[in-house]
């Protein structure tokens, strides 16, 4: 799917040119959480093994001083490395400002897009989940002028668009803005 999307955009590539794919996902395994989002790691490693240059961006909530002691979840966010290497895959976890119920009110993608603004231009972006990563990736797609693939997984389709009219519009705009949408089930 990645290579097809790049070809559809009219980018001529020789067989020896490596496609640079930027993955945006809400999480990626690391030493302190080796199983979280492991299915994304498995997919990224398979693409890397196939010769795709995969970079991962996993926007991570910023943890204010003292909050890590208040909650194991916040402690995990605070302990996640900002940069990591998974074999040939570079992983970055830029921090973003979060707010309570951010997914209900459609704010998370804005702060995640700001956190991801300094990424090098890839050939293609693959975002996991329509919201917030997909909506943030759509902003990057428009700024960088590259194709966008979004994999939808569940809550991003079944729950978030039903929160309110704003979330519904954001979901529809994000799906329409993607060059390709992949669903993990026939539903």
CSV table of N, CA, C and O in Angstrom, one decimal, residues 7-131:
chain,number,residue,atom,x,y,z
A,7,UNK,N,3.6,5.9,-5.7
A,7,UNK,CA,3.5,6.0,-7.2
A,7,UNK,C,2.3,6.8,-7.7
A,7,UNK,O,2.4,7.5,-8.7
A,8,UNK,N,1.2,6.7,-7.0
A,8,UNK,CA,0.0,7.4,-7.4
A,8,UNK,C,0.2,8.9,-7.3
A,8,UNK,O,-0.4,9.7,-8.0
A,9,UNK,N,1.1,9.4,-6.4
A,9,UNK,CA,1.4,10.8,-6.3
A,9,UNK,C,2.4,11.2,-7.4
A,9,UNK,O,2.7,12.4,-7.4
A,10,UNK,N,2.8,10.4,-8.2
A,10,UNK,CA,3.6,10.7,-9.4
A,10,UNK,C,5.1,10.8,-9.0
A,10,UNK,O,5.9,11.4,-9.8
A,11,UNK,N,5.5,10.2,-7.9
A,11,UNK,CA,6.9,10.2,-7.6
A,11,UNK,C,7.6,9.1,-8.3
A,11,UNK,O,7.4,7.9,-8.1
A,12,UNK,N,8.6,9.4,-9.2
A,12,UNK,CA,9.3,8.4,-9.9
A,12,UNK,C,10.4,7.9,-9.1
A,12,UNK,O,11.2,8.6,-8.5
A,13,UNK,N,10.5,6.6,-8.9
A,13,UNK,CA,11.5,6.0,-8.1
A,13,UNK,C,12.2,4.8,-8.9
A,13,UNK,O,11.5,4.1,-9.5
A,14,UNK,N,13.5,4.7,-8.8
A,14,UNK,CA,14.2,3.6,-9.4
A,14,UNK,C,14.0,2.4,-8.4
A,14,UNK,O,13.7,2.6,-7.2
A,15,UNK,N,14.2,1.2,-8.9
A,15,UNK,CA,14.1,0.0,-8.0
A,15,UNK,C,15.1,0.1,-6.8
A,15,UNK,O,14.8,-0.6,-5.8
A,16,UNK,N,16.2,0.8,-6.9
A,16,UNK,CA,17.1,0.8,-5.9
A,16,UNK,C,16.9,2.0,-4.8
A,16,UNK,O,17.6,2.1,-3.8
A,17,UNK,N,15.9,2.9,-5.1
A,17,UNK,CA,15.7,4.0,-4.2
A,17,UNK,C,14.8,3.5,-3.0
A,17,UNK,O,13.8,2.8,-3.2
A,18,UNK,N,15.2,3.8,-1.8
A,18,UNK,CA,14.5,3.4,-0.7
A,18,UNK,C,13.4,4.4,-0.4
A,18,UNK,O,13.5,5.6,-0.4
A,19,UNK,N,12.2,3.9,-0.1
A,19,UNK,CA,11.0,4.7,0.3
A,19,UNK,C,11.2,5.0,1.8
A,19,UNK,O,11.4,4.2,2.6
A,20,UNK,N,11.0,6.3,2.1
A,20,UNK,CA,11.1,6.8,3.5
A,20,UNK,C,9.7,6.9,4.0
A,20,UNK,O,9.0,7.8,3.6
A,21,UNK,N,9.3,6.1,5.0
A,21,UNK,CA,8.0,6.1,5.5
A,21,UNK,C,8.0,6.6,7.0
A,21,UNK,O,8.9,6.2,7.8
A,22,UNK,N,7.2,7.6,7.2
A,22,UNK,CA,7.0,8.1,8.6
A,22,UNK,C,5.8,7.5,9.2
A,22,UNK,O,4.7,7.7,8.6
A,23,UNK,N,5.9,6.8,10.3
A,23,UNK,CA,4.8,6.3,11.0
A,23,UNK,C,4.5,7.2,12.2
A,23,UNK,O,5.4,7.6,12.9
A,24,UNK,N,3.2,7.5,12.3
A,24,UNK,CA,2.7,8.3,13.5
A,24,UNK,C,1.8,7.4,14.3
A,24,UNK,O,0.8,6.9,13.7
A,25,UNK,N,2.1,7.1,15.5
A,25,UNK,CA,1.3,6.1,16.3
A,25,UNK,C,1.3,6.6,17.7
A,25,UNK,O,2.2,7.3,18.2
A,26,UNK,N,0.2,6.3,18.5
A,26,UNK,CA,0.2,6.8,19.8
A,26,UNK,C,1.1,6.1,20.8
A,26,UNK,O,1.3,6.5,21.9
A,27,UNK,N,1.8,5.1,20.3
A,27,UNK,CA,2.7,4.4,21.2
A,27,UNK,C,3.6,3.4,20.4
A,27,UNK,O,3.3,3.1,19.3
A,28,UNK,N,4.7,3.1,21.0
A,28,UNK,CA,5.7,2.2,20.4
A,28,UNK,C,6.4,1.6,21.6
A,28,UNK,O,6.8,2.3,22.5
A,29,UNK,N,6.7,0.3,21.6
A,29,UNK,CA,7.4,-0.4,22.7
A,29,UNK,C,8.7,0.2,23.0
A,29,UNK,O,9.4,0.7,22.1
A,30,UNK,N,9.1,0.2,24.3
A,30,UNK,CA,10.4,0.6,24.8
A,30,UNK,C,10.7,-0.2,26.0
A,30,UNK,O,9.9,-1.0,26.5
A,31,UNK,N,11.9,-0.1,26.5
A,31,UNK,CA,12.3,-0.9,27.7
A,31,UNK,C,11.4,-0.8,28.8
A,31,UNK,O,11.1,-1.8,29.5
A,32,UNK,N,10.8,0.3,29.1
A,32,UNK,CA,9.9,0.5,30.3
A,32,UNK,C,8.5,0.0,30.0
A,32,UNK,O,7.7,-0.2,30.9
A,33,UNK,N,8.2,-0.2,28.7
A,33,UNK,CA,6.8,-0.8,28.3
A,33,UNK,C,7.0,-1.6,27.1
A,33,UNK,O,6.7,-1.1,26.0
A,34,UNK,N,7.6,-2.8,27.2
A,34,UNK,CA,8.0,-3.6,26.0
A,34,UNK,C,6.8,-4.2,25.2
A,34,UNK,O,7.0,-4.7,24.1
A,35,UNK,N,5.6,-4.1,25.7
A,35,UNK,CA,4.5,-4.7,25.0
A,35,UNK,C,3.4,-3.7,24.5
A,35,UNK,O,2.6,-4.1,23.6
A,36,UNK,N,3.5,-2.5,25.0
A,36,UNK,CA,2.5,-1.5,24.5
A,36,UNK,C,2.7,-1.2,23.0
A,36,UNK,O,3.7,-0.9,22.6
A,37,UNK,N,1.6,-1.4,22.2
A,37,UNK,CA,1.6,-1.2,20.8
A,37,UNK,C,2.6,-2.1,20.1
A,37,UNK,O,3.1,-1.7,19.0
A,38,UNK,N,2.7,-3.3,20.6
A,38,UNK,CA,3.7,-4.2,20.0
A,38,UNK,C,3.3,-4.6,18.5
A,38,UNK,O,4.2,-4.8,17.7
A,39,UNK,N,2.0,-4.5,18.2
A,39,UNK,CA,1.6,-4.8,16.8
A,39,UNK,C,2.1,-3.8,15.9
A,39,UNK,O,2.3,-4.1,14.7
A,40,UNK,N,2.2,-2.5,16.3
A,40,UNK,CA,2.8,-1.5,15.4
A,40,UNK,C,4.3,-1.8,15.2
A,40,UNK,O,4.8,-1.6,14.1
A,41,UNK,N,5.0,-2.2,16.3
A,41,UNK,CA,6.4,-2.6,16.2
A,41,UNK,C,6.6,-3.7,15.2
A,41,UNK,O,7.5,-3.7,14.3
A,42,UNK,N,5.7,-4.7,15.3
A,42,UNK,CA,5.9,-5.9,14.4
A,42,UNK,C,5.7,-5.5,12.9
A,42,UNK,O,6.5,-5.9,12.1
A,43,UNK,N,4.7,-4.6,12.7
A,43,UNK,CA,4.5,-4.1,11.3
A,43,UNK,C,5.7,-3.3,10.8
A,43,UNK,O,6.2,-3.4,9.7
A,44,UNK,N,6.2,-2.4,11.7
A,44,UNK,CA,7.3,-1.5,11.3
A,44,UNK,C,8.5,-2.3,11.0
A,44,UNK,O,9.3,-2.1,10.1
A,45,UNK,N,8.8,-3.3,11.8
A,45,UNK,CA,10.0,-4.2,11.6
A,45,UNK,C,9.8,-5.0,10.3
A,45,UNK,O,10.8,-5.1,9.6
A,46,UNK,N,8.6,-5.4,10.0
A,46,UNK,CA,8.5,-6.1,8.7
A,46,UNK,C,8.7,-5.2,7.5
A,46,UNK,O,9.3,-5.6,6.5
A,47,UNK,N,8.3,-4.0,7.6
A,47,UNK,CA,8.5,-3.0,6.5
A,47,UNK,C,10.0,-2.7,6.4
A,47,UNK,O,10.6,-2.7,5.3
A,48,UNK,N,10.7,-2.5,7.6
A,48,UNK,CA,12.1,-2.3,7.6
A,48,UNK,C,12.9,-3.5,7.0
A,48,UNK,O,13.8,-3.3,6.2
A,49,UNK,N,12.4,-4.7,7.3
A,49,UNK,CA,13.1,-5.9,6.7
A,49,UNK,C,12.9,-6.0,5.2
A,49,UNK,O,13.7,-6.6,4.5
A,50,UNK,N,11.8,-5.4,4.7
A,50,UNK,CA,11.5,-5.4,3.3
A,50,UNK,C,12.2,-4.3,2.6
A,50,UNK,O,12.0,-4.1,1.3
A,51,UNK,N,13.0,-3.5,3.3
A,51,UNK,CA,13.8,-2.4,2.6
A,51,UNK,C,13.2,-1.0,2.7
A,51,UNK,O,13.7,-0.1,2.1
A,52,UNK,N,12.1,-0.8,3.5
A,52,UNK,CA,11.5,0.5,3.6
A,52,UNK,C,12.3,1.2,4.8
A,52,UNK,O,12.5,0.6,5.8
A,53,UNK,N,12.6,2.4,4.6
A,53,UNK,CA,13.2,3.2,5.7
A,53,UNK,C,12.1,3.8,6.6
A,53,UNK,O,11.4,4.7,6.2
A,54,UNK,N,11.9,3.1,7.7
A,54,UNK,CA,10.8,3.5,8.6
A,54,UNK,C,11.3,4.3,9.8
A,54,UNK,O,12.2,3.9,10.5
A,55,UNK,N,10.6,5.5,10.0
A,55,UNK,CA,10.9,6.3,11.2
A,55,UNK,C,9.5,6.3,11.9
A,55,UNK,O,8.5,6.5,11.3
A,56,UNK,N,9.6,6.3,13.2
A,56,UNK,CA,8.3,6.3,14.0
A,56,UNK,C,8.3,7.5,14.9
A,56,UNK,O,9.3,7.9,15.5
A,57,UNK,N,7.2,8.2,14.9
A,57,UNK,CA,6.9,9.3,15.8
A,57,UNK,C,5.7,8.8,16.7
A,57,UNK,O,4.7,8.4,16.2
A,58,UNK,N,6.0,8.8,18.0
A,58,UNK,CA,4.9,8.4,18.9
A,58,UNK,C,4.7,9.6,19.9
A,58,UNK,O,5.4,9.6,20.9
A,59,UNK,N,3.9,10.5,19.5
A,59,UNK,CA,3.6,11.7,20.4
A,59,UNK,C,3.3,11.2,21.8
A,59,UNK,O,2.4,10.3,22.0
A,60,UNK,N,3.9,11.8,22.8
A,60,UNK,CA,3.8,11.3,24.2
A,60,UNK,C,3.4,12.5,25.1
A,60,UNK,O,4.0,13.6,24.9
A,61,UNK,N,2.4,12.4,25.9
A,61,UNK,CA,2.0,13.5,26.8
A,61,UNK,C,3.2,14.0,27.6
A,61,UNK,O,4.0,13.3,28.1
A,62,UNK,N,3.3,15.4,27.7
A,62,UNK,CA,4.3,16.0,28.5
A,62,UNK,C,3.8,15.9,30.0
A,62,UNK,O,2.6,16.0,30.3
A,63,UNK,N,4.7,15.5,30.8
A,63,UNK,CA,4.4,15.3,32.3
A,63,UNK,C,5.0,16.5,33.1
A,63,UNK,O,6.2,16.6,33.2
A,64,UNK,N,4.1,17.3,33.7
A,64,UNK,CA,4.6,18.4,34.5
A,64,UNK,C,5.4,17.8,35.7
A,64,UNK,O,5.1,16.7,36.2
A,65,UNK,N,6.3,18.6,36.2
A,65,UNK,CA,7.1,18.2,37.4
A,65,UNK,C,6.1,17.8,38.5
A,65,UNK,O,5.2,18.5,38.8
A,66,UNK,N,6.4,16.7,39.2
A,66,UNK,CA,5.6,16.2,40.3
A,66,UNK,C,4.5,15.3,40.0
A,66,UNK,O,4.0,14.6,40.8
A,67,UNK,N,4.0,15.4,38.7
A,67,UNK,CA,2.8,14.6,38.4
A,67,UNK,C,3.1,13.1,38.2
A,67,UNK,O,2.3,12.2,38.4
A,68,UNK,N,4.4,12.8,37.9
A,68,UNK,CA,4.8,11.4,37.7
A,68,UNK,C,4.6,10.6,39.0
A,68,UNK,O,4.3,9.4,38.9
A,69,UNK,N,4.8,11.2,40.1
A,69,UNK,CA,4.6,10.5,41.4
A,69,UNK,C,3.1,10.3,41.7
A,69,UNK,O,2.8,9.5,42.5
A,70,UNK,N,2.2,11.0,41.1
A,70,UNK,CA,0.8,10.9,41.4
A,70,UNK,C,0.1,9.7,40.7
A,70,UNK,O,-1.0,9.3,41.1
A,71,UNK,N,0.7,9.2,39.6
A,71,UNK,CA,0.0,8.2,38.8
A,71,UNK,C,1.0,7.3,38.1
A,71,UNK,O,2.0,7.8,37.4
A,72,UNK,N,0.9,6.0,38.1
A,72,UNK,CA,1.8,5.1,37.3
A,72,UNK,C,1.7,5.4,35.8
A,72,UNK,O,2.7,5.3,35.1
A,73,UNK,N,0.5,5.8,35.3
A,73,UNK,CA,0.4,6.1,33.9
A,73,UNK,C,1.2,7.3,33.5
A,73,UNK,O,2.0,7.3,32.6
A,74,UNK,N,1.2,8.4,34.4
A,74,UNK,CA,2.0,9.6,34.1
A,74,UNK,C,3.4,9.3,34.3
A,74,UNK,O,4.3,9.8,33.6
A,75,UNK,N,3.8,8.4,35.2
A,75,UNK,CA,5.2,8.1,35.4
A,75,UNK,C,5.7,7.4,34.2
A,75,UNK,O,6.9,7.6,33.8
A,76,UNK,N,4.9,6.5,33.6
A,76,UNK,CA,5.3,5.8,32.4
A,76,UNK,C,5.5,6.8,31.2
A,76,UNK,O,6.5,6.7,30.5
A,77,UNK,N,4.6,7.8,31.1
A,77,UNK,CA,4.8,8.8,30.0
A,77,UNK,C,6.1,9.6,30.3
A,77,UNK,O,6.9,9.8,29.4
A,78,UNK,N,6.3,10.0,31.5
A,78,UNK,CA,7.5,10.7,31.9
A,78,UNK,C,8.8,9.9,31.7
A,78,UNK,O,9.9,10.5,31.4
A,79,UNK,N,8.8,8.6,31.8
A,79,UNK,CA,9.9,7.8,31.7
A,79,UNK,C,10.3,7.3,30.3
A,79,UNK,O,11.3,6.8,30.0
A,80,UNK,N,9.3,7.5,29.3
A,80,UNK,CA,9.6,7.1,28.0
A,80,UNK,C,10.7,7.9,27.3
A,80,UNK,O,10.7,9.1,27.5
A,81,UNK,N,11.7,7.2,26.7
A,81,UNK,CA,12.8,8.0,26.1
A,81,UNK,C,12.3,8.9,24.9
A,81,UNK,O,11.4,8.5,24.2
A,82,UNK,N,12.9,10.0,24.8
A,82,UNK,CA,12.5,11.0,23.7
A,82,UNK,C,12.9,10.4,22.4
A,82,UNK,O,12.3,10.6,21.4
A,83,UNK,N,14.1,9.7,22.4
A,83,UNK,CA,14.6,9.1,21.1
A,83,UNK,C,15.0,7.7,21.5
A,83,UNK,O,15.5,7.5,22.6
A,84,UNK,N,14.8,6.8,20.5
A,84,UNK,CA,15.1,5.4,20.7
A,84,UNK,C,15.5,4.8,19.4
A,84,UNK,O,15.2,5.4,18.4
A,85,UNK,N,16.1,3.7,19.4
A,85,UNK,CA,16.4,3.0,18.2
A,85,UNK,C,15.9,1.6,18.3
A,85,UNK,O,16.2,0.9,19.3
A,86,UNK,N,15.2,1.1,17.3
A,86,UNK,CA,14.7,-0.3,17.3
A,86,UNK,C,15.3,-0.9,16.0
A,86,UNK,O,14.6,-0.9,15.0
A,87,UNK,N,16.5,-1.4,16.1
A,87,UNK,CA,17.2,-1.9,14.9
A,87,UNK,C,17.4,-0.7,14.0
A,87,UNK,O,18.0,0.3,14.3
A,88,UNK,N,16.9,-0.9,12.7
A,88,UNK,CA,17.1,0.2,11.7
A,88,UNK,C,16.0,1.3,11.9
A,88,UNK,O,16.0,2.3,11.2
A,89,UNK,N,15.1,1.1,12.8
A,89,UNK,CA,13.9,2.1,12.9
A,89,UNK,C,14.3,3.1,14.0
A,89,UNK,O,14.5,2.7,15.2
A,90,UNK,N,14.2,4.4,13.6
A,90,UNK,CA,14.4,5.4,14.6
A,90,UNK,C,13.0,5.8,15.2
A,90,UNK,O,12.0,5.8,14.5
A,91,UNK,N,13.0,5.9,16.5
A,91,UNK,CA,11.7,6.2,17.2
A,91,UNK,C,11.9,7.5,18.0
A,91,UNK,O,12.9,7.7,18.7
A,92,UNK,N,11.0,8.4,17.7
A,92,UNK,CA,11.0,9.7,18.5
A,92,UNK,C,9.7,9.8,19.2
A,92,UNK,O,8.6,9.4,18.7
A,93,UNK,N,9.7,10.3,20.4
A,93,UNK,CA,8.5,10.5,21.2
A,93,UNK,C,8.5,12.0,21.6
A,93,UNK,O,8.8,12.4,22.7
A,94,UNK,N,8.1,12.9,20.7
A,94,UNK,CA,8.0,14.3,21.0
A,94,UNK,C,6.9,14.5,22.1
A,94,UNK,O,5.8,13.8,22.0
A,95,UNK,N,7.1,15.4,23.0
A,95,UNK,CA,6.1,15.7,24.0
A,95,UNK,C,5.1,16.7,23.6
A,95,UNK,O,5.4,17.6,22.8
A,96,UNK,N,3.9,16.5,24.0
A,96,UNK,CA,2.8,17.4,23.6
A,96,UNK,C,2.0,17.7,24.8
A,96,UNK,O,1.9,16.9,25.8
A,97,UNK,N,1.4,18.9,24.8
A,97,UNK,CA,0.6,19.3,25.9
A,97,UNK,C,-0.8,18.6,25.8
A,97,UNK,O,-1.4,18.6,24.8
A,98,UNK,N,-1.2,18.0,26.9
A,98,UNK,CA,-2.5,17.3,26.9
A,98,UNK,C,-3.5,18.0,27.9
A,98,UNK,O,-3.1,18.8,28.7
A,99,UNK,N,-4.7,17.6,27.7
A,99,UNK,CA,-5.8,18.2,28.6
A,99,UNK,C,-6.8,17.1,28.9
A,99,UNK,O,-6.9,16.1,28.1
A,100,UNK,N,-7.4,17.2,30.0
A,100,UNK,CA,-8.5,16.2,30.3
A,100,UNK,C,-9.5,16.1,29.2
A,100,UNK,O,-9.9,17.2,28.7
A,101,UNK,N,-9.9,14.9,28.8
A,101,UNK,CA,-11.0,14.7,27.8
A,101,UNK,C,-10.6,15.3,26.4
A,101,UNK,O,-11.4,15.7,25.7
A,102,UNK,N,-9.3,15.4,26.2
A,102,UNK,CA,-8.9,16.0,24.9
A,102,UNK,C,-9.4,15.2,23.7
A,102,UNK,O,-9.7,15.9,22.7
A,103,UNK,N,-9.6,13.9,23.8
A,103,UNK,CA,-10.2,13.2,22.6
A,103,UNK,C,-11.7,13.5,22.5
A,103,UNK,O,-12.2,13.2,21.4
A,104,UNK,N,-12.3,13.9,23.5
A,104,UNK,CA,-13.8,14.2,23.4
A,104,UNK,C,-14.0,15.5,22.7
A,104,UNK,O,-15.0,15.7,22.0
A,105,UNK,N,-13.1,16.5,22.9
A,105,UNK,CA,-13.3,17.8,22.4
A,105,UNK,C,-12.4,18.2,21.2
A,105,UNK,O,-12.5,19.3,20.7
A,106,UNK,N,-11.7,17.2,20.7
A,106,UNK,CA,-10.9,17.4,19.5
A,106,UNK,C,-9.8,18.4,19.6
A,106,UNK,O,-9.6,19.3,18.7
A,107,UNK,N,-9.0,18.3,20.6
A,107,UNK,CA,-7.8,19.1,20.9
A,107,UNK,C,-6.5,18.4,20.7
A,107,UNK,O,-5.5,19.1,20.4
A,108,UNK,N,-6.5,17.1,20.9
A,108,UNK,CA,-5.2,16.4,20.9
A,108,UNK,C,-4.5,16.5,19.6
A,108,UNK,O,-3.2,16.6,19.6
A,109,UNK,N,-5.1,16.4,18.5
A,109,UNK,CA,-4.4,16.4,17.2
A,109,UNK,C,-3.7,17.8,17.0
A,109,UNK,O,-2.6,17.8,16.3
A,110,UNK,N,-4.2,18.8,17.5
A,110,UNK,CA,-3.5,20.1,17.4
A,110,UNK,C,-2.2,20.2,18.1
A,110,UNK,O,-1.2,20.6,17.5
A,111,UNK,N,-2.2,19.7,19.4
A,111,UNK,CA,-1.0,19.8,20.1
A,111,UNK,C,0.0,18.7,19.6
A,111,UNK,O,1.2,18.9,19.6
A,112,UNK,N,-0.5,17.6,19.1
A,112,UNK,CA,0.3,16.5,18.5
A,112,UNK,C,1.0,17.0,17.2
A,112,UNK,O,2.2,16.8,17.0
A,113,UNK,N,0.2,17.7,16.4
A,113,UNK,CA,0.8,18.2,15.2
A,113,UNK,C,1.9,19.2,15.4
A,113,UNK,O,2.9,19.2,14.7
A,114,UNK,N,1.7,20.1,16.5
A,114,UNK,CA,2.8,21.0,16.8
A,114,UNK,C,4.0,20.3,17.3
A,114,UNK,O,5.1,20.6,16.9
A,115,UNK,N,3.8,19.2,18.1
A,115,UNK,CA,4.9,18.4,18.6
A,115,UNK,C,5.7,17.7,17.5
A,115,UNK,O,6.9,17.5,17.6
A,116,UNK,N,5.0,17.4,16.4
A,116,UNK,CA,5.6,16.7,15.3
A,116,UNK,C,6.1,17.6,14.1
A,116,UNK,O,6.5,17.1,13.1
A,117,UNK,N,6.1,18.9,14.3
A,117,UNK,CA,6.3,19.8,13.2
A,117,UNK,C,7.8,19.8,12.7
A,117,UNK,O,8.0,20.2,11.6
A,118,UNK,N,8.7,19.2,13.4
A,118,UNK,CA,10.1,19.3,13.0
A,118,UNK,C,10.6,18.0,12.3
A,118,UNK,O,11.8,17.7,12.2
A,119,UNK,N,9.6,17.1,11.8
A,119,UNK,CA,10.1,15.9,11.2
A,119,UNK,C,10.6,16.1,9.9
A,119,UNK,O,10.2,17.0,9.1
A,120,UNK,N,11.6,15.3,9.5
A,120,UNK,CA,12.2,15.5,8.1
A,120,UNK,C,11.1,15.0,7.1
A,120,UNK,O,10.3,14.1,7.4
A,121,UNK,N,11.1,15.5,5.9
A,121,UNK,CA,10.1,15.2,4.9
A,121,UNK,C,10.3,13.7,4.5
A,121,UNK,O,11.3,13.3,3.9
A,122,UNK,N,9.2,12.9,4.7
A,122,UNK,CA,9.2,11.5,4.2
A,122,UNK,C,8.7,11.4,2.8
A,122,UNK,O,8.2,12.4,2.3
A,123,UNK,N,8.6,10.2,2.3
A,123,UNK,CA,8.0,10.0,1.0
A,123,UNK,C,6.5,9.7,1.2
A,123,UNK,O,5.7,10.0,0.3
A,124,UNK,N,6.2,9.2,2.4
A,124,UNK,CA,4.8,8.9,2.7
A,124,UNK,C,4.6,8.9,4.2
A,124,UNK,O,5.6,8.6,5.0
A,125,UNK,N,3.4,9.2,4.7
A,125,UNK,CA,3.1,9.2,6.1
A,125,UNK,C,2.1,8.1,6.3
A,125,UNK,O,1.1,8.0,5.5
A,126,UNK,N,2.3,7.3,7.3
A,126,UNK,CA,1.3,6.3,7.7
A,126,UNK,C,0.9,6.5,9.2
A,126,UNK,O,1.7,6.4,10.1
A,127,UNK,N,-0.3,6.9,9.4
A,127,UNK,CA,-0.8,7.2,10.8
A,127,UNK,C,-1.7,6.1,11.2
A,127,UNK,O,-2.5,5.5,10.5
A,128,UNK,N,-1.6,5.8,12.5
A,128,UNK,CA,-2.4,4.8,13.1
A,128,UNK,C,-3.4,5.5,14.0
A,128,UNK,O,-3.1,6.3,14.9
A,129,UNK,N,-4.7,5.1,13.8
A,129,UNK,CA,-5.9,5.7,14.4
A,129,UNK,C,-6.2,7.0,13.7
A,129,UNK,O,-5.4,7.8,13.5
A,130,UNK,N,-7.5,7.1,13.4
A,130,UNK,CA,-8.0,8.3,12.7
A,130,UNK,C,-7.8,9.5,13.6
A,130,UNK,O,-7.5,10.6,13.2
A,131,UNK,N,-8.0,9.3,14.9
A,131,UNK,CA,-7.8,10.4,15.9
A,131,UNK,C,-7.1,9.9,17.1
A,131,UNK,O,-7.4,8.8,17.6
